Structure formats: C-alpha cells, structure tokens
C-alpha cells in the first residue's frame, strides 16, 4: 500500500497464476477479496471517526 499524494491509499495486489487456465477463476476470487478489504476498511473508518 502507498499514499496516492492526495491523502488516499493505493492498494496494489498482483498475482502471477500458472497454469493460465486458472487465471479467470483466480481473478474473480481476487475481486471478491478486494471487496472484502474495502468493506472492512470503510467500516473501520466509520468506527474510529476518521471520515
């Protein structure tokens, strides 16, 4: 994670998948994972009042 220069955080998640036939399935799992991370961080912001 890093600062985007505007006070926001940039989250970068890279996966190198072999065999390539698993790439689509893994991409969907990563999308679900990042949605869970986003929901968690957003709910934490509300709890500590940083928004």
mmCIF file with all atom_site columns, C-alpha atoms in Angstrom:
data_model
loop_
_atom_site.group_PDB
_atom_site.id
_atom_site.type_symbol
_atom_site.label_atom_id
_atom_site.label_alt_id
_atom_site.label_comp_id
_atom_site.label_asym_id
_atom_site.label_entity_id
_atom_site.label_seq_id
_atom_site.pdbx_PDB_ins_code
_atom_site.Cartn_x
_atom_site.Cartn_y
_atom_site.Cartn_z
_atom_site.occupancy
_atom_site.B_iso_or_equiv
_atom_site.pdbx_formal_charge
_atom_site.auth_seq_id
_atom_site.auth_comp_id
_atom_site.auth_asym_id
_atom_site.auth_atom_id
_atom_site.pdbx_PDB_model_num
ATOM 1  C CA . UNK A 1 1  ? 0.000   0.000   0.000   1.00 0.00 ? 1  UNK A CA 1
ATOM 2  C CA . UNK A 1 2  ? 1.118   3.526   -0.612  1.00 0.00 ? 2  UNK A CA 1
ATOM 3  C CA . UNK A 1 3  ? -0.130  7.106   -0.410  1.00 0.00 ? 3  UNK A CA 1
ATOM 4  C CA . UNK A 1 4  ? -1.526  8.495   -3.659  1.00 0.00 ? 4  UNK A CA 1
ATOM 5  C CA . UNK A 1 5  ? -0.363  12.019  -2.833  1.00 0.00 ? 5  UNK A CA 1
ATOM 6  C CA . UNK A 1 6  ? -3.914  13.173  -2.075  1.00 0.00 ? 6  UNK A CA 1
ATOM 7  C CA . UNK A 1 7  ? -4.315  11.546  1.327   1.00 0.00 ? 7  UNK A CA 1
ATOM 8  C CA . UNK A 1 8  ? -5.751  8.304   -0.031  1.00 0.00 ? 8  UNK A CA 1
ATOM 9  C CA . UNK A 1 9  ? -4.168  4.871   -0.018  1.00 0.00 ? 9  UNK A CA 1
ATOM 10 C CA . UNK A 1 10 ? -3.398  2.868   -3.140  1.00 0.00 ? 10 UNK A CA 1
ATOM 11 C CA . UNK A 1 11 ? -3.763  -0.891  -2.652  1.00 0.00 ? 11 UNK A CA 1
ATOM 12 C CA . UNK A 1 12 ? -1.890  -2.989  -5.222  1.00 0.00 ? 12 UNK A CA 1
ATOM 13 C CA . UNK A 1 13 ? -2.452  -6.738  -5.391  1.00 0.00 ? 13 UNK A CA 1
ATOM 14 C CA . UNK A 1 14 ? -0.650  -8.753  -8.047  1.00 0.00 ? 14 UNK A CA 1
ATOM 15 C CA . UNK A 1 15 ? -0.956  -12.471 -8.698  1.00 0.00 ? 15 UNK A CA 1
ATOM 16 C CA . UNK A 1 16 ? 1.060   -14.458 -11.234 1.00 0.00 ? 16 UNK A CA 1
ATOM 17 C CA . UNK A 1 17 ? -1.066  -17.520 -11.959 1.00 0.00 ? 17 UNK A CA 1
ATOM 18 C CA . UNK A 1 18 ? 0.067   -20.744 -13.569 1.00 0.00 ? 18 UNK A CA 1
ATOM 19 C CA . UNK A 1 19 ? -1.422  -22.582 -15.269 1.00 0.00 ? 19 UNK A CA 1
ATOM 20 C CA . UNK A 1 20 ? -3.126  -19.815 -17.211 1.00 0.00 ? 20 UNK A CA 1
ATOM 21 C CA . UNK A 1 21 ? -6.368  -21.819 -17.213 1.00 0.00 ? 21 UNK A CA 1
ATOM 22 C CA . UNK A 1 22 ? -6.808  -20.805 -13.546 1.00 0.00 ? 22 UNK A CA 1
ATOM 23 C CA . UNK A 1 23 ? -6.441  -17.067 -14.227 1.00 0.00 ? 23 UNK A CA 1
ATOM 24 C CA . UNK A 1 24 ? -10.154 -16.264 -14.677 1.00 0.00 ? 24 UNK A CA 1
ATOM 25 C CA . UNK A 1 25 ? -11.162 -18.138 -11.530 1.00 0.00 ? 25 UNK A CA 1
ATOM 26 C CA . UNK A 1 26 ? -8.375  -16.524 -9.532  1.00 0.00 ? 26 UNK A CA 1
ATOM 27 C CA . UNK A 1 27 ? -9.237  -13.050 -10.857 1.00 0.00 ? 27 UNK A CA 1
ATOM 28 C CA . UNK A 1 28 ? -12.810 -13.469 -9.594  1.00 0.00 ? 28 UNK A CA 1
ATOM 29 C CA . UNK A 1 29 ? -11.576 -14.607 -6.173  1.00 0.00 ? 29 UNK A CA 1
ATOM 30 C CA . UNK A 1 30 ? -9.268  -11.578 -6.039  1.00 0.00 ? 30 UNK A CA 1
ATOM 31 C CA . UNK A 1 31 ? -12.211 -9.272  -6.879  1.00 0.00 ? 31 UNK A CA 1
ATOM 32 C CA . UNK A 1 32 ? -14.195 -10.785 -4.004  1.00 0.00 ? 32 UNK A CA 1
ATOM 33 C CA . UNK A 1 33 ? -11.172 -10.423 -1.733  1.00 0.00 ? 33 UNK A CA 1
ATOM 34 C CA . UNK A 1 34 ? -10.609 -6.766  -2.537  1.00 0.00 ? 34 UNK A CA 1
ATOM 35 C CA . UNK A 1 35 ? -14.322 -6.087  -1.999  1.00 0.00 ? 35 UNK A CA 1
ATOM 36 C CA . UNK A 1 36 ? -13.963 -7.610  1.493   1.00 0.00 ? 36 UNK A CA 1
ATOM 37 C CA . UNK A 1 37 ? -10.872 -5.478  2.176   1.00 0.00 ? 37 UNK A CA 1
ATOM 38 C CA . UNK A 1 38 ? -12.717 -2.344  1.014   1.00 0.00 ? 38 UNK A CA 1
ATOM 39 C CA . UNK A 1 39 ? -15.763 -3.061  3.197   1.00 0.00 ? 39 UNK A CA 1
ATOM 40 C CA . UNK A 1 40 ? -13.548 -3.754  6.201   1.00 0.00 ? 40 UNK A CA 1
ATOM 41 C CA . UNK A 1 41 ? -11.523 -0.571  5.797   1.00 0.00 ? 41 UNK A CA 1
ATOM 42 C CA . UNK A 1 42 ? -14.603 1.544   5.183   1.00 0.00 ? 42 UNK A CA 1
ATOM 43 C CA . UNK A 1 43 ? -16.366 0.198   8.276   1.00 0.00 ? 43 UNK A CA 1
ATOM 44 C CA . UNK A 1 44 ? -13.200 0.769   10.348  1.00 0.00 ? 44 UNK A CA 1
ATOM 45 C CA . UNK A 1 45 ? -13.105 4.405   9.174   1.00 0.00 ? 45 UNK A CA 1
ATOM 46 C CA . UNK A 1 46 ? -16.650 4.915   10.431  1.00 0.00 ? 46 UNK A CA 1
ATOM 47 C CA . UNK A 1 47 ? -15.876 3.265   13.761  1.00 0.00 ? 47 UNK A CA 1
ATOM 48 C CA . UNK A 1 48 ? -12.846 5.463   14.545  1.00 0.00 ? 48 UNK A CA 1
ATOM 49 C CA . UNK A 1 49 ? -14.438 8.555   13.048  1.00 0.00 ? 49 UNK A CA 1
ATOM 50 C CA . UNK A 1 50 ? -11.745 9.390   10.538  1.00 0.00 ? 50 UNK A CA 1
ATOM 51 C CA . UNK A 1 51 ? -14.199 10.176  7.758   1.00 0.00 ? 51 UNK A CA 1
#
